Short mmCIF file of C-alpha atoms in Angstrom, two decimals:
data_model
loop_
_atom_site.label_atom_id
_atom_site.label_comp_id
_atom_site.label_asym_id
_atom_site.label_seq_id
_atom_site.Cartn_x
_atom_site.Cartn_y
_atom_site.Cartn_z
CA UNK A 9 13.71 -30.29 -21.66
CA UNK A 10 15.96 -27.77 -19.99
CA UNK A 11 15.16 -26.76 -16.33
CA UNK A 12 14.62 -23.41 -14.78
CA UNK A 13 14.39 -22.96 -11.00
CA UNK A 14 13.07 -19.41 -10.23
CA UNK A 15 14.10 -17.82 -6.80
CA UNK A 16 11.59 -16.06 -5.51
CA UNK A 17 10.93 -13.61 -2.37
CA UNK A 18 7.63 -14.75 -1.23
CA UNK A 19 5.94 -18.10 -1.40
CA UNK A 20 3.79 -18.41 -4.38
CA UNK A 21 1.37 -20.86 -2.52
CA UNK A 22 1.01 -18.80 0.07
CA UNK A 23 1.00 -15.31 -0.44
CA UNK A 24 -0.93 -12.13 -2.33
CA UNK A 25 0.28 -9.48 -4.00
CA UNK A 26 1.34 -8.16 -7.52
CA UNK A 27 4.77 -8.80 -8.00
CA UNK A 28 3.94 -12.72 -6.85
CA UNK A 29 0.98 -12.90 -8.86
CA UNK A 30 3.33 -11.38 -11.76
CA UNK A 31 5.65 -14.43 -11.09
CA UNK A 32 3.21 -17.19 -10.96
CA UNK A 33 1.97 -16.00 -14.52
CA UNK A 34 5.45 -15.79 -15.76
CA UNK A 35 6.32 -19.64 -14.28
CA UNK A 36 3.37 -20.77 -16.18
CA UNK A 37 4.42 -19.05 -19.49
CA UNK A 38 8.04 -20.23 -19.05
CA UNK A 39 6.51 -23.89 -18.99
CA UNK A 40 5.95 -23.79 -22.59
CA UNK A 41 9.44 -24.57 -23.12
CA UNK A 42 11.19 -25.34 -19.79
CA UNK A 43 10.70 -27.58 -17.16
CA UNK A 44 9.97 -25.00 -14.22
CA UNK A 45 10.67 -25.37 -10.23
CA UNK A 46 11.17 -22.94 -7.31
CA UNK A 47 12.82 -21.51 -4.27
CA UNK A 48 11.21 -18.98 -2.14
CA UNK A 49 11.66 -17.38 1.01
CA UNK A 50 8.20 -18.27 3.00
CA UNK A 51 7.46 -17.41 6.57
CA UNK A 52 5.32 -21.13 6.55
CA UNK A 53 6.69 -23.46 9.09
CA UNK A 54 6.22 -26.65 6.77
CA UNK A 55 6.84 -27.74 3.21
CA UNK A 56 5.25 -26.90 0.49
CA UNK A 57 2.08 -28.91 -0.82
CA UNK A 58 3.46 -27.75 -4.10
CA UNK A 59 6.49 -30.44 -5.09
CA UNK A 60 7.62 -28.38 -7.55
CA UNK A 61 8.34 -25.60 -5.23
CA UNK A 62 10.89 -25.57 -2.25
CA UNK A 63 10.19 -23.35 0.92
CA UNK A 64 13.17 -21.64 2.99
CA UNK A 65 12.34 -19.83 6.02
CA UNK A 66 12.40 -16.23 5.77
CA UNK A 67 14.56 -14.67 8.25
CA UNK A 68 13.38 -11.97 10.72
CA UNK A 69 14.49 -8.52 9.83
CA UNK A 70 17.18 -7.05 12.94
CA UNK A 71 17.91 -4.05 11.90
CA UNK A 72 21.28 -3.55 14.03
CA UNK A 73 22.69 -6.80 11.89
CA UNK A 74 21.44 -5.72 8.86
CA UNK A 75 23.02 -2.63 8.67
CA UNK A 76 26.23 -3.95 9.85
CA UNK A 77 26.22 -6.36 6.74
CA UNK A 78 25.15 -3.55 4.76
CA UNK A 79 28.00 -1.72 5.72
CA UNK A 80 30.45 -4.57 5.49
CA UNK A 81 29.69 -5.34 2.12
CA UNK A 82 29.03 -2.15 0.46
CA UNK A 83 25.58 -2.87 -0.05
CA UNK A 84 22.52 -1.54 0.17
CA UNK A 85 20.29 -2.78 3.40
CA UNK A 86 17.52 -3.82 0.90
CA UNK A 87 19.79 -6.05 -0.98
CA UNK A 88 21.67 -6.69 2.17
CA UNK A 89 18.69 -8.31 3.86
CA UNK A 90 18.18 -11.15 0.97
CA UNK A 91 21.48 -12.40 0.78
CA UNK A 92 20.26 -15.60 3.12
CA UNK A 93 22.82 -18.77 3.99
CA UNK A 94 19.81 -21.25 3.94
CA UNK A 95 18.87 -19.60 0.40
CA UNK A 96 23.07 -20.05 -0.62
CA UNK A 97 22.70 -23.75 0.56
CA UNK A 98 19.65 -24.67 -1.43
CA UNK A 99 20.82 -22.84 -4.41
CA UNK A 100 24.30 -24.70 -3.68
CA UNK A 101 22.13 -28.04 -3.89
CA UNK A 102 20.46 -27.52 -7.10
CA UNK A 103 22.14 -28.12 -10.89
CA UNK A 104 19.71 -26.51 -13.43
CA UNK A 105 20.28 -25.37 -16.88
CA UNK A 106 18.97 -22.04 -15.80
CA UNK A 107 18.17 -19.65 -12.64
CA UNK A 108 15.55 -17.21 -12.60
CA UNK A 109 15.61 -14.70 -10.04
CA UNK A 110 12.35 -12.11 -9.53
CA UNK A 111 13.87 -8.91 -8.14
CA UNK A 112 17.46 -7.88 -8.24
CA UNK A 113 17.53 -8.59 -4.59
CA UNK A 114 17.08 -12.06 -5.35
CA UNK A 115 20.68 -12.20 -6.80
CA UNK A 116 22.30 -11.66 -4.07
CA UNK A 117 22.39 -15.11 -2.64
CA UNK A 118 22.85 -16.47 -6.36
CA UNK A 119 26.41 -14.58 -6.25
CA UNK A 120 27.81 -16.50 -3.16
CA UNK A 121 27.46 -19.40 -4.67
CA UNK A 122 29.11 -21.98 -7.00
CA UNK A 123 26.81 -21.25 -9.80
CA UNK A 124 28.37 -17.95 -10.07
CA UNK A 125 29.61 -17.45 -13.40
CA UNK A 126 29.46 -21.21 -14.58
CA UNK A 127 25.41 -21.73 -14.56
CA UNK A 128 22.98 -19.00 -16.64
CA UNK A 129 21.20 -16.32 -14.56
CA UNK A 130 17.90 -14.08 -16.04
CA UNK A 131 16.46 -11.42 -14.50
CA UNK A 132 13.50 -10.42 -13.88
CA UNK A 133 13.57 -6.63 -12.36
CA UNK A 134 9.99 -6.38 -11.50
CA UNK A 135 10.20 -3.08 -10.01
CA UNK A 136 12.93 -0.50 -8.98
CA UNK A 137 13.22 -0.88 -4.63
CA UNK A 138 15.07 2.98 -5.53
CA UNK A 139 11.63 4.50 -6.80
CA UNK A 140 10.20 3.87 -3.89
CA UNK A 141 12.64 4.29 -0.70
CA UNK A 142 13.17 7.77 -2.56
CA UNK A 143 9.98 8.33 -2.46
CA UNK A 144 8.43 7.31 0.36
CA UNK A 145 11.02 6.31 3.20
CA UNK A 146 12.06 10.29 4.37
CA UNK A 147 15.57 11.04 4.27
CA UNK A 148 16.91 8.21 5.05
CA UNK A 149 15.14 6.46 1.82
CA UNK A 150 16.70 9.45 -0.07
CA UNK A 151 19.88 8.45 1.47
CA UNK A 152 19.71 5.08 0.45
CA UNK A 153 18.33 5.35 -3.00
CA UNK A 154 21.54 5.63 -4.78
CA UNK A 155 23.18 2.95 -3.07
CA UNK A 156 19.94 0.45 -4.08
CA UNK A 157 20.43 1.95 -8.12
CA UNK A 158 23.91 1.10 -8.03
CA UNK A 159 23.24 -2.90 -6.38
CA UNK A 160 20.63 -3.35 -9.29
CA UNK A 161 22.82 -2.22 -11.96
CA UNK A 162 25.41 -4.48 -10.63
CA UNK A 163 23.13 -7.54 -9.97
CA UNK A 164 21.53 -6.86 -13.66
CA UNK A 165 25.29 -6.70 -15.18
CA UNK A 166 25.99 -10.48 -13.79
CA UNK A 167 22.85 -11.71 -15.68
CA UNK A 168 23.19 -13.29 -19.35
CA UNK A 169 19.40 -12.05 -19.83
CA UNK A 170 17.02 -9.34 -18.22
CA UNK A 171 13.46 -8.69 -18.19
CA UNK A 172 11.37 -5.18 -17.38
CA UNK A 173 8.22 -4.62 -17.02
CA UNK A 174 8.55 -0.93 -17.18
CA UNK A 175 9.93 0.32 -21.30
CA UNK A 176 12.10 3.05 -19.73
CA UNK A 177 13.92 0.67 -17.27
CA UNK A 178 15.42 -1.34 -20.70
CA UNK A 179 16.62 2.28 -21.65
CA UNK A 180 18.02 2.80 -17.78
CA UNK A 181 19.65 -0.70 -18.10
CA UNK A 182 20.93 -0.58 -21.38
CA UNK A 183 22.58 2.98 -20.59
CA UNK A 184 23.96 1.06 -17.61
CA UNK A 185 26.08 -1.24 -19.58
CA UNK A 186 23.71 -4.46 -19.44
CA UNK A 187 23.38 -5.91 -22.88
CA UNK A 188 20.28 -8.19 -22.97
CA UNK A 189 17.41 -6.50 -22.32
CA UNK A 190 14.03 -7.09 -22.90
CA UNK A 191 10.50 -5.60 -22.26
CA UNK A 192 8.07 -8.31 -20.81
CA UNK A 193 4.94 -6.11 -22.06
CA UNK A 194 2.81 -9.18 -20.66
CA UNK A 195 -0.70 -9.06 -19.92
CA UNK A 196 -3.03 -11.59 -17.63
CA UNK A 197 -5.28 -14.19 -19.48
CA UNK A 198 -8.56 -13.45 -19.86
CA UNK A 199 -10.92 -13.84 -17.28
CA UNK A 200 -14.71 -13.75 -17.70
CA UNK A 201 -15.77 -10.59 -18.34
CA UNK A 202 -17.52 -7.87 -16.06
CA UNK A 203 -20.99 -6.95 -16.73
CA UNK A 204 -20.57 -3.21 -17.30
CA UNK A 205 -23.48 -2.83 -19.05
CA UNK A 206 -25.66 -3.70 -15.92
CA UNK A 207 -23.25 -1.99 -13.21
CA UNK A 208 -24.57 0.52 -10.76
CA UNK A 209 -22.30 3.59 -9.95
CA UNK A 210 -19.75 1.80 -8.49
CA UNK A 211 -15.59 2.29 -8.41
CA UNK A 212 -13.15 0.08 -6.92
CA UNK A 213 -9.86 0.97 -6.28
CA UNK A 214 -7.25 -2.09 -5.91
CA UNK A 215 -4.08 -2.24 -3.86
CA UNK A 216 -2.45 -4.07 -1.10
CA UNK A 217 -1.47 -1.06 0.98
CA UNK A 218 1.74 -2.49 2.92
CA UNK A 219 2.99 -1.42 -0.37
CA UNK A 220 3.62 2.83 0.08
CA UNK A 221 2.53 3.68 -2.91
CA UNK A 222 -0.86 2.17 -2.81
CA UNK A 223 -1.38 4.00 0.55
CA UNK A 224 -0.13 7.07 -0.85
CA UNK A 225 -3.01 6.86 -3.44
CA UNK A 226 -5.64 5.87 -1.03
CA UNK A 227 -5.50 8.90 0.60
CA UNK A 228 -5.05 10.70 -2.25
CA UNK A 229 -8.94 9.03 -3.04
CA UNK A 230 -9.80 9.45 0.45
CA UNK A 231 -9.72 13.15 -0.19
CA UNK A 232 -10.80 13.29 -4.26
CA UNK A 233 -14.09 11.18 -3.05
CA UNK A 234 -16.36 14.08 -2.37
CA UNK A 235 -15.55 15.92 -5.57
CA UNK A 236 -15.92 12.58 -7.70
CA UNK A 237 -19.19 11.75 -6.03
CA UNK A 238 -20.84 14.99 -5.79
CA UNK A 239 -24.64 15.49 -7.00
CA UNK A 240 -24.25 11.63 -8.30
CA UNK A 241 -27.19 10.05 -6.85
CA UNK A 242 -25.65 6.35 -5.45
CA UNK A 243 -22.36 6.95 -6.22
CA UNK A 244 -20.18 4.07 -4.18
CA UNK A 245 -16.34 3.61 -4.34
CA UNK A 246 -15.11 0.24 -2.53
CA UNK A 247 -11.49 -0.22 -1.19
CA UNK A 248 -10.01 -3.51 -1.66
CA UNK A 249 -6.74 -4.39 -0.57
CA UNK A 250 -4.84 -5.47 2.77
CA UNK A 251 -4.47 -2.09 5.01
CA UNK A 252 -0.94 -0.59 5.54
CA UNK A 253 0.74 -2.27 9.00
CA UNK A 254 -0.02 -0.03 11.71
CA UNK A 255 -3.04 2.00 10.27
CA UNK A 256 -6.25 2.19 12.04
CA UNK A 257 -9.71 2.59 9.77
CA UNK A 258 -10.45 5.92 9.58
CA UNK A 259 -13.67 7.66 8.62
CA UNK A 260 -14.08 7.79 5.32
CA UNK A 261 -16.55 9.95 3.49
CA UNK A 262 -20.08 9.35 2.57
CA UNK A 263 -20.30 6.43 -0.29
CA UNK A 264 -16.65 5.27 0.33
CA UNK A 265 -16.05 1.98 1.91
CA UNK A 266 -12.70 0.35 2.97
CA UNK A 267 -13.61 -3.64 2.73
CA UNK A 268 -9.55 -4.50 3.55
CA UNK A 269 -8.55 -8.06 2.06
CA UNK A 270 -11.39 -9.44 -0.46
CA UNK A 271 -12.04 -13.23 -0.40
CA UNK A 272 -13.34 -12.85 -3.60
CA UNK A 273 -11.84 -10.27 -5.68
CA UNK A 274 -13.88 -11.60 -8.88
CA UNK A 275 -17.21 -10.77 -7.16
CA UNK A 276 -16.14 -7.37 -6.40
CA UNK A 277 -14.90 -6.15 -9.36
CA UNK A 278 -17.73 -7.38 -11.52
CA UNK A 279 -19.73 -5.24 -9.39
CA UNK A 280 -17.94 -2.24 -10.57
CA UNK A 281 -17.97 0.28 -13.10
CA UNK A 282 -14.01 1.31 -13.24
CA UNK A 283 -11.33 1.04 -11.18
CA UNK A 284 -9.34 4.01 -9.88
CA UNK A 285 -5.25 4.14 -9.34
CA UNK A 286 -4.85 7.69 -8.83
CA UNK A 287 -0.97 6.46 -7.93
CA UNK A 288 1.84 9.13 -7.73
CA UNK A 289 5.06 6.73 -7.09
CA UNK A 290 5.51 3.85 -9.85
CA UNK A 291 7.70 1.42 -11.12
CA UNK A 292 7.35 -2.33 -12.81
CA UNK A 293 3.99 -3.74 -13.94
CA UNK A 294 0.59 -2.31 -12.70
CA UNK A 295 -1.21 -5.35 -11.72
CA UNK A 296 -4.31 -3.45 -11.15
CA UNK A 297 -4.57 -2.42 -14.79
CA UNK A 298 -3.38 -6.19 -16.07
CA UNK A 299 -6.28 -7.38 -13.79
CA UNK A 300 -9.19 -4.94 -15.00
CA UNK A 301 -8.01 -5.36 -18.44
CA UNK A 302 -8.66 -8.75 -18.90
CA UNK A 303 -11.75 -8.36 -17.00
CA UNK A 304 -13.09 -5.86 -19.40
CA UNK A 305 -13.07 -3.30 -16.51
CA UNK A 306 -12.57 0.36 -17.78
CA UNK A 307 -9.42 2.23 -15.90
CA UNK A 308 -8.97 5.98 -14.48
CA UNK A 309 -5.41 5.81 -13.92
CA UNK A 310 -2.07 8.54 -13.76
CA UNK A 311 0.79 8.00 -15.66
CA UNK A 312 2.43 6.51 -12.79
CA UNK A 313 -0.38 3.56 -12.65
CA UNK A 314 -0.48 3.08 -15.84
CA UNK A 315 3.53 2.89 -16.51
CA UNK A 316 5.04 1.40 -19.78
CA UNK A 317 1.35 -0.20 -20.43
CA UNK A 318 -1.11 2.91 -21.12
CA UNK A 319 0.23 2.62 -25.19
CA UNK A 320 -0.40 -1.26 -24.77
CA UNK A 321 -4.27 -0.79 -24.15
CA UNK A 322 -4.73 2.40 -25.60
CA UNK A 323 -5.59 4.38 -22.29
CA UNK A 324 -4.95 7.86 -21.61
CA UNK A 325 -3.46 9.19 -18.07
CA UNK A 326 -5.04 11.44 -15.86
CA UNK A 327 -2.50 13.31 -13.87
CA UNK A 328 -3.85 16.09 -11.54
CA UNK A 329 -7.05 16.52 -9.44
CA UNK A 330 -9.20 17.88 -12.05
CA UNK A 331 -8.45 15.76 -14.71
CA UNK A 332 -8.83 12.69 -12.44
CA UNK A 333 -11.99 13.63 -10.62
CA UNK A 334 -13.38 14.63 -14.50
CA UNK A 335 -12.69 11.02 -15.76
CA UNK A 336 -14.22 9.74 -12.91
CA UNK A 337 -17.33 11.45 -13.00
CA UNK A 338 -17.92 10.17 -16.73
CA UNK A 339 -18.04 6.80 -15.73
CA UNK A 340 -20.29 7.14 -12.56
CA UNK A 341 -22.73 8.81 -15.10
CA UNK A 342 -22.08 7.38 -18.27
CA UNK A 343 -22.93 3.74 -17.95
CA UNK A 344 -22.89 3.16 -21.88
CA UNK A 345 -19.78 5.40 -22.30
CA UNK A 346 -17.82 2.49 -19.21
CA UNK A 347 -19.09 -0.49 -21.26
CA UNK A 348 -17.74 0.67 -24.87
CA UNK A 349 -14.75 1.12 -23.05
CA UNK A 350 -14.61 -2.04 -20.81
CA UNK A 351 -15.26 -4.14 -24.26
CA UNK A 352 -12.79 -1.99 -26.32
CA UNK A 353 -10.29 -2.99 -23.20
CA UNK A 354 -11.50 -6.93 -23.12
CA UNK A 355 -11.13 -7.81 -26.96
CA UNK A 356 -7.88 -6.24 -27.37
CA UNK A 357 -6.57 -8.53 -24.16
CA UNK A 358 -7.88 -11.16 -25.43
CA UNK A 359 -6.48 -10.83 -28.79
CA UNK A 360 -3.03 -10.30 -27.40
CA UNK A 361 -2.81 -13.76 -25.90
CA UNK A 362 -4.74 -15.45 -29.08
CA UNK A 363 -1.90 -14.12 -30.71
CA UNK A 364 0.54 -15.25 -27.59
CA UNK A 365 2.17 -12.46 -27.81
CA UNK A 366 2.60 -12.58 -23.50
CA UNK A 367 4.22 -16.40 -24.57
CA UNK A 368 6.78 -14.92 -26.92
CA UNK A 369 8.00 -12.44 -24.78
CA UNK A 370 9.06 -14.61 -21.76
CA UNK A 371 10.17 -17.20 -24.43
CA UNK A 372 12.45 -14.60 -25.90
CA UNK A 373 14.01 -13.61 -22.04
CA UNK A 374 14.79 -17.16 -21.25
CA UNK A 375 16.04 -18.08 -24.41
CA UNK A 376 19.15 -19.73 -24.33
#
């Protein structure tokens, strides 16, 4: 069986988050046909308790150094700041049949080595760093955005295959001169499905908040809230999610409650009626829909949430304050109208991986 080692940015035993949960799902798929190991950057003092995966310590961010590299190799700092030696050495060590790196960053170190040109790299983008620092890093994000475009066109040009999670990003690619592209359209497995039908008026909205956009939308909610929950008798929306570095907990209005990092997320959501990404800046796969789908948990999402996905499950956006806050307000009211949709969303998740469709499509990327 042919062997892929996936490089990875954050420790997959360790640590929370879409993009890693995104990558544990795709190691398991890519076990269907390959025999699948990893390095990733970890900030755990200690190996890992997983064999099949090998830790290299993270380095601390300096910002004077970083910049210097950046400027000294015509990079951006984003892609300057993964280009590790201990990562080069480890690489250096290994002799698969294939590399996997998740995030264009994550090539960086893969080009300084020997396996340059002689061993097969894929791609996985996961999400464009440029959509965000031009969105949400001031001037000096807008600054730095074309610089971080023009390292992941270059990155995505060295690999033999590349995966997106975002349809217009195999468009963006493909106009870039990068031949193999394909659209991971995955979705999670099933998981046991929320009892809508019983639910009080409940919301939930989902998002580690380290991450800008997800702290953009909270506050977006923070201030939709009152309109949503207005002559509703019980209305509740809970906030799970780990809070932005930095922020303090702020008052929140009546019925909203910010419960930070959720021991158990399962619990929470089954509780709930919908969940609510009311997200303006997007890019890759929207974990939070993946994760209510396959609960069976209805969505009120903007096009930005909802990305390349909204045709895959049949959900309309909701862009705008109105519109939102409308969509919301059926649910909280509308019990029977949340669990037609929650099992409309359910079956057609589950039929997608009866049919393995989520196999396929990471069988076709790493195809030889």
């Amino acid at each position: 069986m042919r062997v892929a080692t996936f490089l990875l940015a954050k420790d997959p035993t360790i640590d929370h988050g879409g993009d890693i949960a995104l990558a544990r799902l795709v190691m398991d798929l890519a076990r269907a046909s390959l025999s699948v190991d990893s390095i990733c950057l970890s900030r755990a003092g200690e190996p890992s308790p997983d064999s099949t995966v090998t830790r290299v310590p993270k380095p601390p961010v300096s910002l004077p150094k970083l910049m210097l590299r950046s400027l000294r190799h015509r990079r951006s700092v984003v892609h300057s700041r993964f280009d590790v030696a201990a990562l080069r050495a480890e690489i250096d060590r290994r002799q698969p049949d294939l590399f996997v790196a998740e995030h264009n960053y994550m090539v960086e170190s893969f080009l300084r080595t020997r396996h340059r040109g002689v061993t097969p790299l894929a791609l996985n983008t996961v999400n464009s760093e440029s959509i965000v620092w031009r969105a949400n890093r001031g001037l000096g994000g807008r600054i730095e955005a074309p610089r971080i475009v023009a390292d992941e066109l270059r990155t995505a040009r060295s690999a033999r295959s590349v995966g997106t999670y975002d349809r217009e990003e195999v468009d963006f690619y493909r106009r870039g001169g990068v031949g193999r592209v394909h659209w991971l359209d995955i979705t999670l497995p099933p998981a046991r499905k929320a009892p809508i039908a019983a639910s009080d008026p409940r919301l939930v909205f989902l998002g580690d908040r380290t991450w800008p956009p997800n702290h953009e939308a909270f506050e977006q909610l923070v201030q939709w809230w009152p309109d949503i929950a207005r002559g509703i008798p019980g209305a509740e929306l809970v906030v799970v999610g780990k809070r932005a570095p930095g922020s303090t907990p702020k008052a929140l209005p009546d019925g909203m409650t910010d419960l930070g990092f959720a021991d158990d997320l399962e619990v929470v959501l089954n509780s709930c009626r919908a969940l609510l990404a009311p997200v303006l800046t997007g890019g890759g796969v929207r974990v939070k829909l993946l994760e209510a789908a396959s609960r069976g948990l209805p969505v009120v999402g903007t096009t930005a949430a909802l990305g390349s996905h909204a045709p895959v499950f049949g959900i309309g956006t909701n862009d705008g304050r109105e519109a939102f806050v409308e969509q919301c307000r059926r649910f909280l009211v509308d019990r029977a109208a949340a669990a037609a949709e929650g099992d409309r969303l359910y079956d057609l998740n589950q039929d997608r991986w009866q049919r393995q469709m989520p196999h396929a499509r990471v069988g076709e990327w790493l195809a030889p």
